[in-house]
Coordinates of C-alpha atoms in Angstrom, one line a residue:
X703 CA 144.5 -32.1 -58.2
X704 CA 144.8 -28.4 -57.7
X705 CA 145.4 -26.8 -53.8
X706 CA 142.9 -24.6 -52.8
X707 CA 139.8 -24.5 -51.0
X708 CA 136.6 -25.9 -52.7
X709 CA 132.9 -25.7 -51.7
X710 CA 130.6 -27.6 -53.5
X711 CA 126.4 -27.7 -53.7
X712 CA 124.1 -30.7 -54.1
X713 CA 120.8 -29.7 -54.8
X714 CA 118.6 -32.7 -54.0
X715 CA 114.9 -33.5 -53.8
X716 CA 115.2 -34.5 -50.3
X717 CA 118.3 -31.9 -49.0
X718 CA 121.0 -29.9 -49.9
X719 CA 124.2 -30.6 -48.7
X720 CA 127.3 -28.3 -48.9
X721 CA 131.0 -29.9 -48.7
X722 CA 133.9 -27.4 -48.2
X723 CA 137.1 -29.4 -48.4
X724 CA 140.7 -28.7 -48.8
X725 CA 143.4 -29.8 -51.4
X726 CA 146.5 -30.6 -50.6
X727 CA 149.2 -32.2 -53.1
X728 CA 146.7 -34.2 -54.5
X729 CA 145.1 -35.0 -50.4
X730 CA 141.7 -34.1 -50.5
X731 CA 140.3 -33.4 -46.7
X732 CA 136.4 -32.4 -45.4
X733 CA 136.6 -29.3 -43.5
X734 CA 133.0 -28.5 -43.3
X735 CA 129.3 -30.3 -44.1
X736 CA 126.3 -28.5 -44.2
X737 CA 122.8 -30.1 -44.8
X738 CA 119.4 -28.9 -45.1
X739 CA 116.1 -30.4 -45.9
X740 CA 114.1 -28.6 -48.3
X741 CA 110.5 -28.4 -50.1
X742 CA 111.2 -26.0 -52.3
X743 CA 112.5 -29.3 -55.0
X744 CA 110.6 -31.8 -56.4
X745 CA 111.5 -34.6 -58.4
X746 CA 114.7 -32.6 -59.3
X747 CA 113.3 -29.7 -60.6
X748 CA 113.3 -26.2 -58.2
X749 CA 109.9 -25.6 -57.6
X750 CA 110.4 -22.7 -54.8
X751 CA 113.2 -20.2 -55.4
X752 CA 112.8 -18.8 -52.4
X753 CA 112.5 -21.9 -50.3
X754 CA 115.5 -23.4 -52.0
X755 CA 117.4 -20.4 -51.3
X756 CA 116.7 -20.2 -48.0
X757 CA 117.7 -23.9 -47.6
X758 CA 121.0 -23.0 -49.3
X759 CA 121.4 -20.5 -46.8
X760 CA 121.1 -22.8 -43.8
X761 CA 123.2 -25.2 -45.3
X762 CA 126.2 -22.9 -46.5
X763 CA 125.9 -21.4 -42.5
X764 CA 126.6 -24.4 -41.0
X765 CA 129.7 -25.5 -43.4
X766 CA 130.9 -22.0 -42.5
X767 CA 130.5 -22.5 -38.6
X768 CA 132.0 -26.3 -38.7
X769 CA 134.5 -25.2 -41.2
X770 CA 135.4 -21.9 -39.6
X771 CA 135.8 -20.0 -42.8
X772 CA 133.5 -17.5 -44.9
X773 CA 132.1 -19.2 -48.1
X774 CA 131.2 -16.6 -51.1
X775 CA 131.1 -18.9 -54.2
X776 CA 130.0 -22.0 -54.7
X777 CA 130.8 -24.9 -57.0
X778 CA 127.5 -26.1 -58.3
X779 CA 126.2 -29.4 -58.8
X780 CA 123.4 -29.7 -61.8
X781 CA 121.4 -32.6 -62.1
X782 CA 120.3 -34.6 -65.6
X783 CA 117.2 -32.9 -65.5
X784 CA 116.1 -31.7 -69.0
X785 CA 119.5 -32.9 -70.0
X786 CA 120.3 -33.4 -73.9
X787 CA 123.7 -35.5 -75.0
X788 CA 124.8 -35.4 -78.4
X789 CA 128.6 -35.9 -80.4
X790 CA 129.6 -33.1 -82.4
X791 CA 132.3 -32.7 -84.6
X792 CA 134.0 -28.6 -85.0
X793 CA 136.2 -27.9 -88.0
X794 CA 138.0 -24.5 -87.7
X795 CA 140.0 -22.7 -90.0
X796 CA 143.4 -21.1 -89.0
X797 CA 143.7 -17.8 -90.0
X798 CA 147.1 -17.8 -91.4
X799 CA 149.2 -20.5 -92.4
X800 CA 151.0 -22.7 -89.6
X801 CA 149.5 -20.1 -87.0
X802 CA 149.9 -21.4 -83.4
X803 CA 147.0 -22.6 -82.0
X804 CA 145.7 -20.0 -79.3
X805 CA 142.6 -19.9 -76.8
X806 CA 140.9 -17.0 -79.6
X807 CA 140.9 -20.5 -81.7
X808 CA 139.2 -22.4 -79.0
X809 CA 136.8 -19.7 -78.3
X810 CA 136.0 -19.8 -81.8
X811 CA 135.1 -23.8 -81.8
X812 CA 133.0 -23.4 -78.8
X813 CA 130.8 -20.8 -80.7
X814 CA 130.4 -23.4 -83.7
X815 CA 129.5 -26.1 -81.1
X816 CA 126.6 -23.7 -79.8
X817 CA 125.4 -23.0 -83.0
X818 CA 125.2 -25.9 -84.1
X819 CA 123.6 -27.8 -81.7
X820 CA 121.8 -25.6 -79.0
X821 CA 118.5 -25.1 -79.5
X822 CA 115.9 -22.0 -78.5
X823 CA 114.5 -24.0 -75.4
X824 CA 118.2 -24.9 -74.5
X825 CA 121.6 -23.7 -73.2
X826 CA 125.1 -24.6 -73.4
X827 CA 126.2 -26.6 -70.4
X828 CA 129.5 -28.5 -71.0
X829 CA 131.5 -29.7 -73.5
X830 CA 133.4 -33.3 -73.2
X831 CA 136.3 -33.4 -75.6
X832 CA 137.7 -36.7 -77.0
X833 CA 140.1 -35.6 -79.1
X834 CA 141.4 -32.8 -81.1
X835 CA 143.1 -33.4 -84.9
X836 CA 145.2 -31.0 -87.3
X837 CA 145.8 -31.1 -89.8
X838 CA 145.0 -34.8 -89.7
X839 CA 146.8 -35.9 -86.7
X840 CA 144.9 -37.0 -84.4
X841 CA 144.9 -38.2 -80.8
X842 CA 145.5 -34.8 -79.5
X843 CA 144.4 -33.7 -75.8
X844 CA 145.3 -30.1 -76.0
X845 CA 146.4 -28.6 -79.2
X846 CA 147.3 -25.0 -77.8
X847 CA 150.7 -23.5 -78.6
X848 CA 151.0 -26.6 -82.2
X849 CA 150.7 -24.9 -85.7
X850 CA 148.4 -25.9 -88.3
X851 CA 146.1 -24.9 -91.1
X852 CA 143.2 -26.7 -89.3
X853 CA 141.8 -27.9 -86.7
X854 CA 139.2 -30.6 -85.8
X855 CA 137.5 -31.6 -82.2
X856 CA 135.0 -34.7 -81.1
X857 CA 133.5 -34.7 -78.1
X858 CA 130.1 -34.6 -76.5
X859 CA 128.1 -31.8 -75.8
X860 CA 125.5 -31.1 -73.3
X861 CA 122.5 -28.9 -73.1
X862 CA 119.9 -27.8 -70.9
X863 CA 117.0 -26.2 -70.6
X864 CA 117.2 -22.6 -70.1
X865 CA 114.2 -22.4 -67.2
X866 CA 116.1 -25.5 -65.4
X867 CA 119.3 -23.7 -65.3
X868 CA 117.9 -19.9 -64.6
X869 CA 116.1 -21.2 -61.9
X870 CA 119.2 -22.8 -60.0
X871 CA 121.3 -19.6 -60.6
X872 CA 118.5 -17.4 -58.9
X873 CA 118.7 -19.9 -56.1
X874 CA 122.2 -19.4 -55.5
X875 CA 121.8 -15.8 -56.4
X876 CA 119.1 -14.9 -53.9
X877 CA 121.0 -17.0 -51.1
X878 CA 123.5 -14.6 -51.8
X879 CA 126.2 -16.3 -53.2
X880 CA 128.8 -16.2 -56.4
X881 CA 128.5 -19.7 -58.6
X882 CA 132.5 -20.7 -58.8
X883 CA 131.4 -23.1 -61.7
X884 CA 128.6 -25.5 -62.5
X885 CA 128.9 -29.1 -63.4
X886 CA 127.2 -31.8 -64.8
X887 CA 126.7 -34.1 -61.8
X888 CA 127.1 -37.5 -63.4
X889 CA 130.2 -36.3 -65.2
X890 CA 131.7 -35.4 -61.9
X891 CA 130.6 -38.0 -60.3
X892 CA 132.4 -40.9 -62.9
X893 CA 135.6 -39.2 -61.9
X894 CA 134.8 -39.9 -58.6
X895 CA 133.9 -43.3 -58.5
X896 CA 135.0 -45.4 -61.8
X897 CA 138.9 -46.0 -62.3
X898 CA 140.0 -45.0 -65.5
X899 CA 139.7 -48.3 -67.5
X900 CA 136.4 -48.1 -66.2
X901 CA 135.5 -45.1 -67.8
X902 CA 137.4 -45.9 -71.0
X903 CA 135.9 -49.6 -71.3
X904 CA 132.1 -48.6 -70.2
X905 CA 130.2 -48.5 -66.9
X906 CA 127.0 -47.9 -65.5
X907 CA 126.4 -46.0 -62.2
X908 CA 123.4 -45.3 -60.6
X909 CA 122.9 -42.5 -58.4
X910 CA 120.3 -43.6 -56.0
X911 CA 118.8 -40.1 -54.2
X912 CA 116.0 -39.0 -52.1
X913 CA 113.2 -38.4 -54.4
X914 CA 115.1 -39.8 -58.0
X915 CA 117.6 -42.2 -59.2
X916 CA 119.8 -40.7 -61.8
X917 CA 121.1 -43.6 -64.3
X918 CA 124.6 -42.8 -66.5
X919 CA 126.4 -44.7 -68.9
X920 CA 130.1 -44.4 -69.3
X921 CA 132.2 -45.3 -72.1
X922 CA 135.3 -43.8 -73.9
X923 CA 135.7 -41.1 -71.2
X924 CA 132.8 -39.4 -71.4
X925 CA 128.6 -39.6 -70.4
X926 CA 127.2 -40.8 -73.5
X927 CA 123.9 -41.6 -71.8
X928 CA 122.0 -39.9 -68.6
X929 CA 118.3 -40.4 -67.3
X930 CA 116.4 -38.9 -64.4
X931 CA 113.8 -41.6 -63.0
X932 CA 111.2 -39.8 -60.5
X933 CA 111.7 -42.4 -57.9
X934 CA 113.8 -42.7 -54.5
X935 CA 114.1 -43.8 -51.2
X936 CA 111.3 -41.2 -50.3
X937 CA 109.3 -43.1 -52.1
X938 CA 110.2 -46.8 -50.7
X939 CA 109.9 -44.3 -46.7
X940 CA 106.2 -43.7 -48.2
X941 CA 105.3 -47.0 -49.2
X942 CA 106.1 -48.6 -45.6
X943 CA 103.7 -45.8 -44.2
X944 CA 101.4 -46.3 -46.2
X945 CA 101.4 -50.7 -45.9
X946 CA 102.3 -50.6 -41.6
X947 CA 100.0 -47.4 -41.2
X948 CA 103.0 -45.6 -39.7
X949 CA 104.2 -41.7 -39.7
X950 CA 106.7 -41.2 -42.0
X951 CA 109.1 -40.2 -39.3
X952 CA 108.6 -43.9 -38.1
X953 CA 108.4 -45.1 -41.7
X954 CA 111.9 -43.5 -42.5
X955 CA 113.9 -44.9 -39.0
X956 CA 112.5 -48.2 -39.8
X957 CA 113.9 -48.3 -43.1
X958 CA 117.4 -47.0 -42.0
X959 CA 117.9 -49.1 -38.8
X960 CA 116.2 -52.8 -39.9
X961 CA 115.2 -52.7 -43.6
X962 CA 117.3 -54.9 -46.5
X963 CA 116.1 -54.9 -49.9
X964 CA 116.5 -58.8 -50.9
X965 CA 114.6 -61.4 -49.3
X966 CA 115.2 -64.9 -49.8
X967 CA 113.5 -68.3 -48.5
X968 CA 115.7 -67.8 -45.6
X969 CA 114.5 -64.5 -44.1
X970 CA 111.2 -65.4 -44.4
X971 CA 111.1 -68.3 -42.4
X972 CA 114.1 -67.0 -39.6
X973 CA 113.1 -63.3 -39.4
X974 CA 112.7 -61.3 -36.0
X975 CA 109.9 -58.8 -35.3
X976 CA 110.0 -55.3 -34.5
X977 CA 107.3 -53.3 -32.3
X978 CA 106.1 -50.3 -34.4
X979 CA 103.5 -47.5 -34.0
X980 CA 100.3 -47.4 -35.4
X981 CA 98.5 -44.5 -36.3
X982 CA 95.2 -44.7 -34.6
X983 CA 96.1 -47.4 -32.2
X984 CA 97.1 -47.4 -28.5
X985 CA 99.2 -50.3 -28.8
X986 CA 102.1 -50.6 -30.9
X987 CA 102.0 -53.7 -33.7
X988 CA 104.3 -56.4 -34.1
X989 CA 105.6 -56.5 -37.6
X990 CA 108.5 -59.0 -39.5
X991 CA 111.9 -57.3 -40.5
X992 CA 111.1 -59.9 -43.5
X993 CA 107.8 -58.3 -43.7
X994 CA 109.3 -54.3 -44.0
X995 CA 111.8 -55.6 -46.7
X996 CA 109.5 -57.2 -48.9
X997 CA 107.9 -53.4 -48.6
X998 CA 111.6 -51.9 -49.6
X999 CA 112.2 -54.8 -52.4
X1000 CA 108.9 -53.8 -54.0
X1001 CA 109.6 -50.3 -55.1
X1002 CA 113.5 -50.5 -54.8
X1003 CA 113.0 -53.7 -57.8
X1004 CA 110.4 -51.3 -59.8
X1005 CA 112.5 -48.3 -59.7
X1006 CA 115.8 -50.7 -60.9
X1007 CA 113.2 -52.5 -63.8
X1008 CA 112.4 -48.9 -64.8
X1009 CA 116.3 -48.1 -65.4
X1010 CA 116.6 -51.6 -66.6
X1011 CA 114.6 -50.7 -69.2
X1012 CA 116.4 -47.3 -70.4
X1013 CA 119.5 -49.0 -70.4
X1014 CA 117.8 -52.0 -72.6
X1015 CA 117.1 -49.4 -75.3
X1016 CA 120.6 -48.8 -76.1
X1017 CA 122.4 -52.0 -75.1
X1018 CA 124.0 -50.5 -72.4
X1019 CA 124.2 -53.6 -69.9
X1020 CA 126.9 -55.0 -72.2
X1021 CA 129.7 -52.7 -71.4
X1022 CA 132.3 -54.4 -69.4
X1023 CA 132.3 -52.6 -66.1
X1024 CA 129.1 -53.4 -64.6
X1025 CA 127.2 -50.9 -62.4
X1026 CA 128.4 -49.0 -59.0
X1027 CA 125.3 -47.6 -57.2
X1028 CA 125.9 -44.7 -54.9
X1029 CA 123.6 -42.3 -53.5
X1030 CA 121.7 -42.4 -49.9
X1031 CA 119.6 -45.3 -51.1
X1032 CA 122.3 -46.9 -52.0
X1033 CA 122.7 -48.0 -47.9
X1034 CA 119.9 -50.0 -47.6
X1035 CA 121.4 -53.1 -46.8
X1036 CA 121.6 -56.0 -49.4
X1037 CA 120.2 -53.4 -52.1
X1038 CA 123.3 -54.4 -54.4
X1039 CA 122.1 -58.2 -54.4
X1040 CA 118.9 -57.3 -55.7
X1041 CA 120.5 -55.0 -58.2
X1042 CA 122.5 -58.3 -59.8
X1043 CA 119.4 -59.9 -59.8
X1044 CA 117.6 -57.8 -61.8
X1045 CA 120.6 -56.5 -64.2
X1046 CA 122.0 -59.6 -64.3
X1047 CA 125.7 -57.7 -64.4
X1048 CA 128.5 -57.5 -61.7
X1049 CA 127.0 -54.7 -59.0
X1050 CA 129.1 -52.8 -56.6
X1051 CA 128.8 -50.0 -54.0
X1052 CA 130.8 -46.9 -53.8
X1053 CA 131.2 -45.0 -50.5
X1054 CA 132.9 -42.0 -50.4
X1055 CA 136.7 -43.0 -48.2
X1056 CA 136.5 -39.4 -46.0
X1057 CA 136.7 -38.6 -42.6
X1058 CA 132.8 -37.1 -41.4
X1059 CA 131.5 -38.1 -44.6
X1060 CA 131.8 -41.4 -45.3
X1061 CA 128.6 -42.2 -46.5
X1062 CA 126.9 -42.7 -49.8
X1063 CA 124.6 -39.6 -50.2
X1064 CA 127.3 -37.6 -50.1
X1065 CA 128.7 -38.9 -53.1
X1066 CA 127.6 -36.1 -55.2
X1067 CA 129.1 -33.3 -53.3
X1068 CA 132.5 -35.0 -53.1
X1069 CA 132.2 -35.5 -56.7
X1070 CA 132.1 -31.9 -57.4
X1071 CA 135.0 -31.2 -55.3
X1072 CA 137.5 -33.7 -56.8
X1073 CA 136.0 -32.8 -60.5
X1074 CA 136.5 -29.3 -60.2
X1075 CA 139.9 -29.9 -58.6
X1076 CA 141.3 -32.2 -60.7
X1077 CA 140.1 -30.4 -64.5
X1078 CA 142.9 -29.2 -66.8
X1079 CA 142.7 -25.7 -67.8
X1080 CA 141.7 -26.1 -71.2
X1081 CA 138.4 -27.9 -70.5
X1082 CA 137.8 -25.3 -67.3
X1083 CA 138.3 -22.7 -70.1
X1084 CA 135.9 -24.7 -72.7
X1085 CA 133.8 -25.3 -70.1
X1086 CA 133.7 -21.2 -69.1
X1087 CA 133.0 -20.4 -73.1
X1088 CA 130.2 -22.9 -73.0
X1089 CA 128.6 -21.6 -69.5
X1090 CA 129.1 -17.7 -70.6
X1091 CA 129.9 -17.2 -73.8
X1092 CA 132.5 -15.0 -73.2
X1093 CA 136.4 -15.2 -73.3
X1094 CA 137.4 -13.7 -70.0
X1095 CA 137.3 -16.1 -67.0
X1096 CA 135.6 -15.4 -64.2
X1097 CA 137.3 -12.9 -61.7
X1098 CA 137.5 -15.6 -59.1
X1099 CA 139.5 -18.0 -61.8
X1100 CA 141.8 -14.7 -62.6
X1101 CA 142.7 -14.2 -59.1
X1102 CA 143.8 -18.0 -58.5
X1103 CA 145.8 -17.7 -61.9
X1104 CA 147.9 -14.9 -60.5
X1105 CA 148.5 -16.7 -57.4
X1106 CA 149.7 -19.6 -59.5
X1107 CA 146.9 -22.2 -58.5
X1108 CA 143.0 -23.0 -59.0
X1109 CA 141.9 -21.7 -55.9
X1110 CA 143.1 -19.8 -52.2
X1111 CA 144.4 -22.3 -49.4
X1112 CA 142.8 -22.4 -46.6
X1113 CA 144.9 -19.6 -44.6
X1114 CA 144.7 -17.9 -47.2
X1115 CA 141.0 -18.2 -47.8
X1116 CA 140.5 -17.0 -44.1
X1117 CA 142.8 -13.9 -44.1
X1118 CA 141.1 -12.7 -46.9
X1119 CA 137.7 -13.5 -45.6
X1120 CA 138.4 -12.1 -42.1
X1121 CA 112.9 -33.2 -76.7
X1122 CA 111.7 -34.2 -80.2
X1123 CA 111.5 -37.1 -82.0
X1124 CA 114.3 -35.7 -84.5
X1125 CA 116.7 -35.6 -81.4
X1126 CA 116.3 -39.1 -80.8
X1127 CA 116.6 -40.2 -83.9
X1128 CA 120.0 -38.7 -84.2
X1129 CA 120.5 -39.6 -80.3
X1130 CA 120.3 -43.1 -81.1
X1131 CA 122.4 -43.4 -84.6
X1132 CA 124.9 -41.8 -81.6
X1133 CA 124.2 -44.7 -79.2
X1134 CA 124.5 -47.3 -82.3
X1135 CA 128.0 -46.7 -81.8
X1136 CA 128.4 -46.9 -78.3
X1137 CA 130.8 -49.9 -78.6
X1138 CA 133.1 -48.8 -81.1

């Protein structure tokens, strides 16, 4: 991981939460948390520039206060909204005969990969690389500085739609802030939260928000599969208001201080009551825990038998690693048991291990901050080409490059402050292969 200062952005349905943390020899620490609740989202898409920028605002302001620093530029979190995941395969042509590699070389494989396989309605987001060959040697990470007549990369490429991603950079924009980078969230978040074998060997996570669950498949390093569903926890708050004829303020604590999702023959014959409000009625009711979890198991198991069947579709459930769930769903006690039952697959939980933010909806913001931290130049650089389609890095990245790391520590950071059915078609000859 590269020293610096990092502040990261998680746009969700629900909130938006800002992280600024520090790195230090590989020692990641919270500084600052910012959150904001916001209407300007829904279902993952920004429906409110204005609102949303506003929200950003408010949440930036009170990193800044708790971290006691200024924040100008953000790393930015973008969901798999509109998202489109194929392989591609570059060949490049050296110029001259055993030429070293350079980044002009790079730059030029980048612009192959666009025009390949970006479409009008989309834009270059990120590029994954598995490996690079030349000259028929494979297995290569980074070929830069090795001769050769030609070179060869796989990888995976991501794209997304053009009104998606000019709508979250007006956001930022009109809150008044510099983006430091965007990222795909479930690619960051895999770094996060799967080990390395689990990455390589294939796992499922399931990011479980506010008002959508985001399922990924992992295998060989790399996102080969990503799906928005357009249901959350708002929606389990919503269904206990709706069945106990509660406010959704009431609907909301009840869920966060007695709801489980998993009942079993147990509960329902031992379980305590709970006095609740009633909307319309003087007197409060008295309602079963067992009762208010049967509510939370109804639409936490149809939202899981929703991803179940994406990840049916391209045989997913058999990689090795199982599923983590994370997200602020993700806490509803016992939610992990119902998981297993439904996916019939080992199921674990990840919470995020840091002081003031140890818990699982900040997942995604963390996420960011160890991703963009812990990214090798030459995929930050492939990564810039794809975002701007130019070769000079950003001013921000050409500062910390003369200073000899990614990004200012934090004295330093305060003196200086003072789609079609012909996509699927080749999408799932892609996922035909997911095993091999």
């Amino acid at each position: 991981m590269k020293n610096g200062v990092y502040t990261s952005l998680d746009i969700g349905t629900t909130s938006i939460k800002v992280i600024v943390s520090e790195v230090i020899n590989n020692q990641m620490n919270v500084i600052g948390v910012g959150s904001e609740r916001t209407d300007g989202i829904s279902k993952g898409l920004i429906v409110d520039i204005d609102e949303t920028a506003q929200s950003i605002k408010k949440a930036v302001n009170q990193a800044e206060e708790k971290a006691g620093i200024s924040i100008d530029s953000l790393i930015i979190g973008v969901p798999a909204v509109n998202i489109e995941i194929e392989p591609f395969h570059v060949n490049v042509n050296v110029s001259s005969t055993n030429q070293e590699i350079n980044d002009e070389v790079i730059h030029t494989m980048v612009k192959q990969i666009r025009e390949k396989k970006v479409s009008s309605d989309q834009t270059l987001l990120s590029i994954m690389i598995e490996e690079f060959i030349i000259d028929g040697f494979d297995g290569i990470k980074d070929p830069r500085k090795m001769v050769g007549d030609q070179i060869e990369c796989y990888g995976t490429v991501l794209t997304i739609s053009k009104t998606v991603l000019h709508n979250i950079k007006k956001s930022i924009n009109n809150a008044g802030y510099v983006i430091d980078d965007l990222l795909f969230q479930p690619k960051a978040m895999s770094e996060l939260i799967m080990s390395e074998d689990e990455r390589r060997f294939g796992t499922i996570q399931i990011d479980m928000g506010g008002g959508q669950t985001t399922v990924s498949a992992v295998h060989d390093q790399q996102v080969k599969f990503s799906k928005m569903i357009k249901e959350g926890g708002y929606n389990i708050t919503k269904d206990i208001s709706v069945v106990l004829n509660t406010s959704l303020k009431n609907a909301e604590k009840i869920k966060r201080e007695v709801g489980y999702a998993f009942v079993d023959e147990n509960d329902l014959n031992n379980s305590q009551s709970i006095s609740i409000d009633v909307v319309g009625q003087d007197q409060k009711s008295q309602v079963k825990e067992s009762y208010i979890a049967e509510i939370i198991e109804a639409r936490a198991a149809q939202i899981f038998e929703q991803v179940k069947a994406e990840l049916d579709e391209i045989g997913a459930l058999e990689l090795p690693g199982g599923v983590i769930l994370t997200g602020g769903t993700s806490a509803i006690p016992l939610i992990e048991e119902l998981a297993e039952d439904i996916f019939e697959v080992n199921v674990k939980k990840y919470v995020p291990d840091f002081m003031g933010v140890r818990y699982p909806s900040f997942t995604n913001g963390i996420s960011l901050v160890y991703y963009k931290s812990s990214m090798d130049d030459l995929h930050e650089m492939m990564n810039h080409y794809a975002l701007f389609n130019e070769k000079e890095p950003p001013k921000k990245m050409m500062k910390a490059q003369e200073n000899g790391t990614s990004e200012l520590s934090v004295q330093q950071y305060k003196d200086t402050q003072d789609k079609s059915e012909t996509f699927m078609d080749k999408f799932k000859k892609f996922l035909k292969h997911f095993f091999d």
